[in-house]
């Protein structure tokens, strides 16, 4: 017995952090990375996405190959937002978006358009626009119609069927916040600006799916109710809306799964497309670890599995996909947003090795 304990003890300490999962003798699997045997996109019954920039696509071979290995849907992290496109009155720069569309077309991956109207992406000249409210409204109508029409021209063949490369747009992003309430869109176009924006997008493209996208829909009851009311109001008034994007910037602990399921189920009841549009999972909100520990990585793995499994409550025909908001931990917007360089919210480490969070995501996909 003593010998056995000693053997286990020796084995435990002979397993180095990074190669423990590779060593068949090891009884302890304590690595925070692993070697995947299957690609996420092949395991999934819906598109699995990640974010890109034109610059990364053009300059980073490793990024491109990791992206195409696991993902079949892409969203521009910033390049297709208003501040990047709308360079002056009736003047547009689609060049970065075009690079992204071109890449998607060549590789047969879908593009999710993000985002036409967002209070945090207003070009300075528009913020300070001195024309009348009517002129302002006309500019926004032209911008939405020009942008949607421009990108709707690009088609590709998927399973022998011709489809638009840009499958959907987040038409309005984060309208139910105090900043959006006081944004120039509501002030200058009026309380019905959401209805108008969705209608203009539909007029520009009869087929592209139109989404309303927001954060904390899964955790704040009042936000959920605003979204549910929006769906009802739009339907009663014949305003087009096809889907809801839940950003899903969540933590490994909060909000609890019961609440997420409860909120999701209420959206499912509306029989509408559902996109988990910006998924990431923080593990260090209290800054109580100085590197990603195995224990925290494991908690994150389980969380990713639970979230992906939860997404499968959505009926097949309404599954528009899950998009992750970044590839490597160090690429995440959250490091800046939370002013915490010690955050590890994504599926890959700095060397593009898959973290066990990736295994959690993969396991959540298995029906
Ligand atoms: C973020 C980008 O990741 C950052 O690079 C940028 O500085 C700000 O925007 N909700 C959204 C996304 O809808 O567009 C945001 O993306 C993250 C929060």
Tab-separated table of N, CA and C and ligand atoms in Angstrom, residues 51 75-78 81 114-115 118 120-121 170 173-174 213-215 247 249 277-278 280 325 331-334 336-337, ligand 1:
chain	number	residue	atom	x	y	z
A	51	UNK	N	-14.331	36.258	-34.632
A	51	UNK	CA	-14.207	37.598	-35.207
A	51	UNK	C	-12.901	37.749	-35.987
A	75	UNK	N	-17.392	37.314	-38.149
A	75	UNK	CA	-17.954	38.640	-37.880
A	75	UNK	C	-16.780	39.608	-37.837
A	76	UNK	N	-16.946	40.787	-38.448
A	76	UNK	CA	-15.880	41.793	-38.354
A	76	UNK	C	-15.900	42.390	-36.951
A	77	UNK	N	-14.763	42.327	-36.261
A	77	UNK	CA	-14.747	42.871	-34.894
A	77	UNK	C	-15.064	44.364	-34.916
A	78	UNK	N	-14.509	45.097	-35.870
A	78	UNK	CA	-14.754	46.545	-35.972
A	78	UNK	C	-14.941	47.040	-37.404
A	81	UNK	N	-18.345	48.312	-38.825
A	81	UNK	CA	-19.148	49.231	-38.004
A	81	UNK	C	-19.210	50.605	-38.686
A	114	UNK	N	-21.935	43.152	-38.746
A	114	UNK	CA	-22.016	43.752	-37.409
A	114	UNK	C	-21.350	45.108	-37.461
A	115	UNK	N	-21.987	46.141	-37.104
A	115	UNK	CA	-23.374	46.364	-36.749
A	115	UNK	C	-23.740	47.701	-37.396
A	118	UNK	N	-24.989	51.598	-33.868
A	118	UNK	CA	-24.515	51.373	-32.492
A	118	UNK	C	-24.013	52.712	-31.955
A	120	UNK	N	-21.957	53.436	-29.876
A	120	UNK	CA	-20.512	53.519	-29.619
A	120	UNK	C	-19.671	53.539	-30.885
A	121	UNK	N	-20.315	53.562	-32.046
A	121	UNK	CA	-19.520	53.600	-33.282
A	121	UNK	C	-20.083	54.657	-34.235
A	170	UNK	N	-26.605	42.660	-37.750
A	170	UNK	CA	-27.103	43.280	-36.529
A	170	UNK	C	-27.504	44.684	-36.950
A	173	UNK	N	-27.627	47.710	-32.395
A	173	UNK	CA	-26.863	47.068	-31.331
A	173	UNK	C	-27.045	47.862	-30.036
A	174	UNK	N	-27.443	47.181	-28.976
A	174	UNK	CA	-27.468	47.781	-27.621
A	174	UNK	C	-28.328	49.039	-27.492
A	213	UNK	N	-29.349	43.034	-31.488
A	213	UNK	CA	-28.257	42.450	-30.698
A	213	UNK	C	-28.060	43.229	-29.398
A	214	UNK	N	-27.876	42.536	-28.287
A	214	UNK	CA	-27.662	43.264	-27.027
A	214	UNK	C	-26.939	42.370	-26.011
A	215	UNK	N	-26.458	43.014	-24.934
A	215	UNK	CA	-25.770	42.262	-23.878
A	215	UNK	C	-26.680	42.077	-22.670
A	247	UNK	N	-25.356	38.700	-26.794
A	247	UNK	CA	-23.900	38.817	-26.883
A	247	UNK	C	-23.190	37.748	-26.046
A	249	UNK	N	-21.480	37.948	-23.069
A	249	UNK	CA	-20.222	38.230	-22.377
A	249	UNK	C	-20.469	37.828	-20.931
A	277	UNK	N	-23.908	35.814	-29.980
A	277	UNK	CA	-23.161	36.574	-30.980
A	277	UNK	C	-21.756	37.010	-30.581
A	278	UNK	N	-21.444	36.998	-29.269
A	278	UNK	CA	-20.133	37.537	-28.859
A	278	UNK	C	-19.600	36.787	-27.643
A	280	UNK	N	-17.806	35.109	-24.714
A	280	UNK	CA	-16.530	34.952	-24.016
A	280	UNK	C	-16.842	34.712	-22.541
A	325	UNK	N	-16.079	35.882	-29.317
A	325	UNK	CA	-15.566	37.241	-29.527
A	325	UNK	C	-14.048	37.264	-29.324
A	331	UNK	N	-6.010	38.367	-27.316
A	331	UNK	CA	-6.698	39.185	-28.332
A	331	UNK	C	-7.988	39.799	-27.790
A	332	UNK	N	-8.443	39.356	-26.631
A	332	UNK	CA	-9.793	39.724	-26.185
A	332	UNK	C	-9.935	41.218	-25.871
A	333	UNK	N	-11.053	41.769	-26.311
A	333	UNK	CA	-11.398	43.169	-26.002
A	333	UNK	C	-11.522	43.397	-24.501
A	334	UNK	N	-11.756	42.308	-23.737
A	334	UNK	CA	-12.023	42.452	-22.300
A	334	UNK	C	-10.794	42.901	-21.513
A	336	UNK	N	-8.777	45.217	-22.231
A	336	UNK	CA	-8.909	46.679	-22.158
A	336	UNK	C	-10.167	47.090	-21.418
A	337	UNK	N	-11.256	46.464	-21.804
A	337	UNK	CA	-12.565	46.877	-21.282
A	337	UNK	C	-12.612	46.768	-19.752
B	1	LIG	C1	-15.607	45.874	-29.339
B	1	LIG	C2	-14.325	45.466	-30.040
B	1	LIG	O1	-14.010	44.140	-29.673
B	1	LIG	C3	-13.217	46.403	-29.655
B	1	LIG	O2	-12.051	46.137	-30.428
B	1	LIG	C4	-13.646	47.863	-29.892
B	1	LIG	O3	-12.662	48.718	-29.392
B	1	LIG	C5	-14.974	48.161	-29.214
B	1	LIG	O4	-15.933	47.211	-29.629
B	1	LIG	N1	-20.319	44.701	-27.855
B	1	LIG	C6	-20.288	44.731	-29.231
B	1	LIG	C7	-19.001	44.692	-29.957
B	1	LIG	O5	-21.355	44.676	-29.860
B	1	LIG	O6	-19.042	45.383	-31.170
B	1	LIG	C8	-17.883	45.234	-29.082
B	1	LIG	O7	-16.660	45.049	-29.773
B	1	LIG	C9	-17.868	44.544	-27.747
B	1	LIG	C10	-19.157	44.788	-27.011
